[in-house]
Short mmCIF file of C-alpha atoms in Angstrom, two decimals:
data_model
loop_
_atom_site.label_atom_id
_atom_site.label_comp_id
_atom_site.label_asym_id
_atom_site.label_seq_id
_atom_site.Cartn_x
_atom_site.Cartn_y
_atom_site.Cartn_z
CA MET A 1173 0.00 0.00 0.00
CA ASP A 1174 2.45 2.64 -1.19
CA GLU A 1175 0.09 4.80 -3.28
CA ILE A 1176 -1.83 7.71 -1.83
CA GLY A 1177 -4.86 7.25 -4.04
CA VAL A 1178 -6.40 8.64 -7.18
CA ARG A 1179 -7.96 11.59 -5.36
CA THR A 1180 -4.60 12.75 -4.04
CA GLU A 1181 -3.14 12.75 -7.54
CA ARG A 1182 -5.46 15.65 -8.37
CA HIS A 1183 -3.20 17.81 -6.22
CA GLY A 1184 -0.09 17.10 -8.25
CA GLU A 1185 2.95 14.98 -7.69
CA THR A 1186 3.53 13.34 -4.31
CA ALA A 1187 6.52 15.60 -3.65
CA ALA A 1188 4.35 18.69 -4.02
CA VAL A 1189 1.74 17.28 -1.65
CA ARG A 1190 4.47 16.32 0.82
CA ALA A 1191 5.77 19.89 0.79
CA ARG A 1192 2.29 21.21 1.54
CA LEU A 1193 1.87 18.78 4.45
CA GLN A 1194 5.23 19.26 6.13
CA HIS A 1195 3.45 20.81 9.16
CA VAL A 1196 1.41 17.62 9.72
CA TYR A 1197 2.17 14.95 12.34
CA TRP A 1198 0.60 11.48 12.30
CA ILE A 1199 -0.32 9.03 15.06
CA GLY A 1200 -1.52 5.72 13.67
CA GLY A 1201 -1.91 2.33 15.28
CA GLY A 1202 -4.15 -0.49 16.35
CA SER A 1203 -7.61 -0.17 17.86
CA GLY A 1204 -7.61 0.69 21.56
CA ALA A 1205 -3.99 1.88 21.57
CA GLY A 1206 -4.76 5.31 23.03
CA LYS A 1207 -4.28 7.29 19.80
CA SER A 1208 -7.15 9.71 20.43
CA THR A 1209 -6.26 10.32 24.07
CA ILE A 1210 -2.60 10.98 23.36
CA ALA A 1211 -3.32 13.13 20.30
CA ARG A 1212 -5.69 15.32 22.34
CA ARG A 1213 -3.08 15.74 25.07
CA LEU A 1214 -0.37 16.71 22.60
CA ALA A 1215 -2.71 19.05 20.71
CA ASP A 1216 -3.55 20.86 23.95
CA ARG A 1217 0.07 20.95 25.11
CA HIS A 1218 1.59 22.19 21.85
CA GLY A 1219 -1.28 24.20 20.37
CA LEU A 1220 -1.88 21.80 17.48
CA HIS A 1221 -5.03 21.39 15.38
CA LEU A 1222 -6.40 17.90 16.04
CA TYR A 1223 -7.73 15.95 13.05
CA SER A 1224 -9.35 12.63 13.95
CA THR A 1225 -9.81 10.24 11.06
CA ASP A 1226 -12.63 8.52 12.99
CA ASP A 1227 -14.62 11.75 13.21
CA VAL A 1228 -14.76 12.14 9.43
CA MET A 1229 -15.62 8.55 8.50
CA SER A 1230 -19.33 9.27 8.00
CA ASP A 1231 -18.55 12.32 5.89
CA HIS A 1232 -16.04 10.41 3.81
CA ALA A 1233 -18.45 7.52 3.32
CA SER A 1234 -21.08 9.96 2.04
CA ARG A 1235 -18.55 11.45 -0.39
CA SER A 1236 -17.54 8.04 -1.77
CA THR A 1237 -18.97 5.96 -4.58
CA PRO A 1238 -18.96 2.19 -5.15
CA GLU A 1239 -16.36 2.81 -7.85
CA ASP A 1240 -14.10 4.71 -5.42
CA CYS A 1241 -14.69 2.43 -2.44
CA PRO A 1242 -16.01 -1.02 -3.46
CA TYR A 1243 -15.21 -2.62 -0.08
CA LEU A 1244 -17.06 0.14 1.76
CA SER A 1245 -20.06 -0.36 -0.53
CA GLU A 1246 -20.10 -4.09 0.20
CA PHE A 1247 -19.75 -3.49 3.95
CA VAL A 1248 -22.66 -1.03 4.04
CA ALA A 1249 -24.89 -3.58 2.29
CA MET A 1250 -24.26 -6.25 4.96
CA ASP A 1251 -26.34 -6.80 8.08
CA MET A 1252 -24.64 -7.03 11.48
CA ASP A 1253 -24.33 -10.83 11.44
CA GLU A 1254 -22.82 -10.76 7.96
CA ARG A 1255 -20.27 -8.21 9.15
CA TRP A 1256 -19.25 -9.64 12.50
CA VAL A 1257 -20.49 -13.23 12.93
CA ASN A 1258 -20.56 -15.09 9.64
CA ARG A 1259 -17.06 -14.23 8.37
CA PRO A 1260 -13.72 -15.34 9.82
CA PRO A 1261 -11.48 -12.63 11.29
CA ASP A 1262 -8.90 -12.85 8.51
CA THR A 1263 -11.60 -12.17 5.92
CA MET A 1264 -12.90 -9.29 8.02
CA LEU A 1265 -9.38 -7.85 8.04
CA GLU A 1266 -8.72 -8.30 4.34
CA THR A 1267 -12.01 -6.70 3.29
CA PHE A 1268 -12.30 -3.85 5.82
CA HIS A 1269 -12.53 -0.77 3.63
CA TRP A 1270 -10.53 1.73 5.70
CA TRP A 1271 -7.71 -0.78 6.13
CA ARG A 1272 -7.66 -1.30 2.37
CA GLY A 1273 -6.87 2.42 2.08
CA GLU A 1274 -10.28 3.39 0.74
CA GLY A 1275 -11.05 7.04 1.46
CA PHE A 1276 -7.48 7.93 2.39
CA GLY A 1277 -7.33 10.44 -0.45
CA LEU A 1278 -10.20 12.27 1.23
CA ILE A 1279 -8.11 12.63 4.39
CA VAL A 1280 -5.36 14.23 2.31
CA GLU A 1281 -7.88 16.54 0.63
CA ASP A 1282 -9.14 17.66 4.03
CA LEU A 1283 -5.63 18.35 5.29
CA LEU A 1284 -4.71 20.35 2.21
CA ARG A 1285 -7.72 22.60 2.80
CA LEU A 1286 -6.76 23.39 6.40
CA PRO A 1287 -4.58 26.42 7.26
CA ARG A 1288 -0.86 25.76 7.72
CA GLU A 1289 -1.04 27.34 11.17
CA PRO A 1290 -1.45 25.92 13.69
CA ARG A 1291 0.37 22.69 12.92
CA ILE A 1292 -1.84 19.61 12.58
CA ILE A 1293 -1.79 16.30 14.38
CA VAL A 1294 -3.68 13.48 12.65
CA GLU A 1295 -4.75 10.41 14.59
CA GLY A 1296 -6.54 7.21 13.74
CA HIS A 1297 -6.29 3.65 12.49
CA ARG A 1298 -6.77 4.85 8.91
CA ALA A 1299 -3.23 6.31 8.96
CA LEU A 1300 -1.55 3.24 7.51
CA PRO A 1301 2.26 3.26 7.24
CA GLY A 1302 2.37 2.64 3.51
CA LEU A 1303 -0.07 5.46 2.82
CA VAL A 1304 1.49 7.97 5.20
CA LYS A 1305 5.17 7.43 4.36
CA PRO A 1306 5.08 9.19 0.94
CA LEU A 1307 3.58 12.26 2.63
CA LEU A 1308 6.21 12.67 5.35
CA ALA A 1309 8.53 15.66 5.13
CA ALA A 1310 10.60 13.97 7.87
CA PRO A 1311 10.57 10.40 9.23
CA THR A 1312 9.93 11.76 12.73
CA ASN A 1313 6.57 13.22 11.67
CA ALA A 1314 4.78 9.90 12.26
CA VAL A 1315 4.55 7.14 14.84
CA TRP A 1316 2.40 4.03 15.21
CA LEU A 1317 1.06 2.69 18.52
CA LEU A 1318 0.83 -1.10 18.79
CA PRO A 1319 -1.32 -2.30 21.72
CA THR A 1320 -0.95 -5.72 23.29
CA PRO A 1321 -4.18 -7.80 23.33
CA ASP A 1322 -4.49 -7.24 27.10
CA PHE A 1323 -4.14 -3.48 26.73
CA ARG A 1324 -6.66 -3.40 23.89
CA ARG A 1325 -9.24 -5.35 25.88
CA ALA A 1326 -8.66 -3.22 28.99
CA ALA A 1327 -9.10 -0.07 26.90
CA PHE A 1328 -12.40 -1.28 25.46
CA ASP A 1329 -13.61 -2.35 28.89
CA SER A 1330 -12.78 1.05 30.40
CA ARG A 1331 -14.75 2.79 27.64
CA GLY A 1332 -17.72 0.50 28.16
CA SER A 1333 -17.64 -0.31 24.44
CA THR A 1334 -16.44 -3.94 24.56
CA TRP A 1335 -19.85 -5.40 23.71
CA GLU A 1336 -21.30 -2.38 21.87
CA ILE A 1337 -21.13 -3.88 18.38
CA ALA A 1338 -21.34 -7.53 19.44
CA ARG A 1339 -24.71 -7.07 21.18
CA LYS A 1340 -26.26 -5.93 17.91
CA THR A 1341 -25.72 -9.41 16.45
CA ASN A 1342 -27.49 -12.73 17.04
CA ASN A 1343 -24.29 -14.23 18.47
CA PRO A 1344 -22.55 -11.60 20.63
CA LYS A 1345 -19.91 -13.96 21.99
CA ARG A 1346 -18.82 -15.04 18.53
CA ALA A 1347 -18.94 -11.48 17.22
CA LEU A 1348 -16.75 -10.20 20.05
CA HIS A 1349 -14.22 -12.99 19.47
CA ASN A 1350 -14.11 -12.13 15.76
CA LEU A 1351 -13.69 -8.41 16.43
CA LEU A 1352 -10.87 -8.87 18.92
CA GLU A 1353 -9.09 -11.35 16.68
CA ARG A 1354 -9.47 -9.09 13.65
CA ASP A 1355 -7.97 -6.21 15.62
CA ARG A 1356 -5.10 -8.42 16.78
CA LEU A 1357 -4.36 -9.40 13.19
CA PHE A 1358 -4.50 -5.75 12.15
CA THR A 1359 -1.99 -4.77 14.83
CA ASN A 1360 0.34 -7.56 13.69
CA ARG A 1361 0.07 -6.33 10.13
CA LEU A 1362 0.81 -2.76 11.18
CA CYS A 1363 3.90 -3.98 13.01
CA LYS A 1364 5.23 -5.79 9.95
CA GLU A 1365 4.38 -2.96 7.56
CA ALA A 1366 5.96 -0.31 9.75
CA ALA A 1367 9.09 -2.43 10.18
CA SER A 1368 9.43 -3.03 6.45
CA LEU A 1369 9.15 0.73 5.83
CA GLU A 1370 11.43 1.60 8.75
CA ARG A 1371 8.73 3.61 10.50
CA ARG A 1372 8.75 4.33 14.25
CA VAL A 1373 6.47 2.21 16.46
CA ILE A 1374 5.71 2.18 20.19
CA ASP A 1375 4.48 -0.97 21.90
CA VAL A 1376 1.67 -0.15 24.34
CA SER A 1377 1.12 -2.50 27.28
CA THR A 1378 -0.85 -2.43 30.52
CA THR A 1379 2.35 -1.54 32.41
CA MET A 1380 2.62 1.81 30.59
CA THR A 1381 0.90 4.86 32.07
CA GLU A 1382 -0.84 7.50 29.97
CA ASP A 1383 1.81 10.03 31.00
CA ASP A 1384 4.58 7.66 29.91
CA LEU A 1385 2.93 7.07 26.55
CA ALA A 1386 2.35 10.79 25.97
CA GLU A 1387 6.00 11.53 26.67
CA ARG A 1388 7.22 8.77 24.38
CA VAL A 1389 4.96 9.89 21.52
CA SER A 1390 5.94 13.52 22.00
CA GLU A 1391 9.61 12.55 21.89
CA ALA A 1392 9.11 10.35 18.82
CA LEU A 1393 7.44 13.22 16.95
CA GLY A 1394 10.04 15.73 18.06
CA LEU A 1395 7.46 18.01 19.70
#
């Protein structure tokens, strides 16, 4: 996944886009890794504009077509059991639209429309290493958080969202197992992709405090 999408190409060569986004920092990573919490803390501390890729998913979905985002179109057409119960986790991973890079060009379009001041910090699981790397003015402008399974489950439990999706299916236990396994597989993939591209990662475990993680991310980004 080393292309930034057809939509991004409308803005010229990758080098030109990179130059226009040199004030942007990225925090990617697995689900439940603390990306949103840490990004908010750093935005407040350093006066950054926070851009959450989760917050714009509905808008991006509405701006997409089946031709642009075929996996998203298929996902929307499924019922809850088809999404979370009837498919194995590896299939769920391989066909999840945001993790296929669908709609990433819309993130870039949004960022290009924002003012250059204040600087921007982007957070979310949609910031995949292979998509972000061509946009980096410096390697230190991005970091990926990789949660252990225990940390991920503890994070979901603390939010009260562990069973939120699963309870909407006819087999909540199976759905939850599939979701957690899919997320574990995604984190493993992120780890391998980031390593192959020589991108910075931080392993997040239950022994790490929020303050510790914030300091490590701030240091990694050179803030």
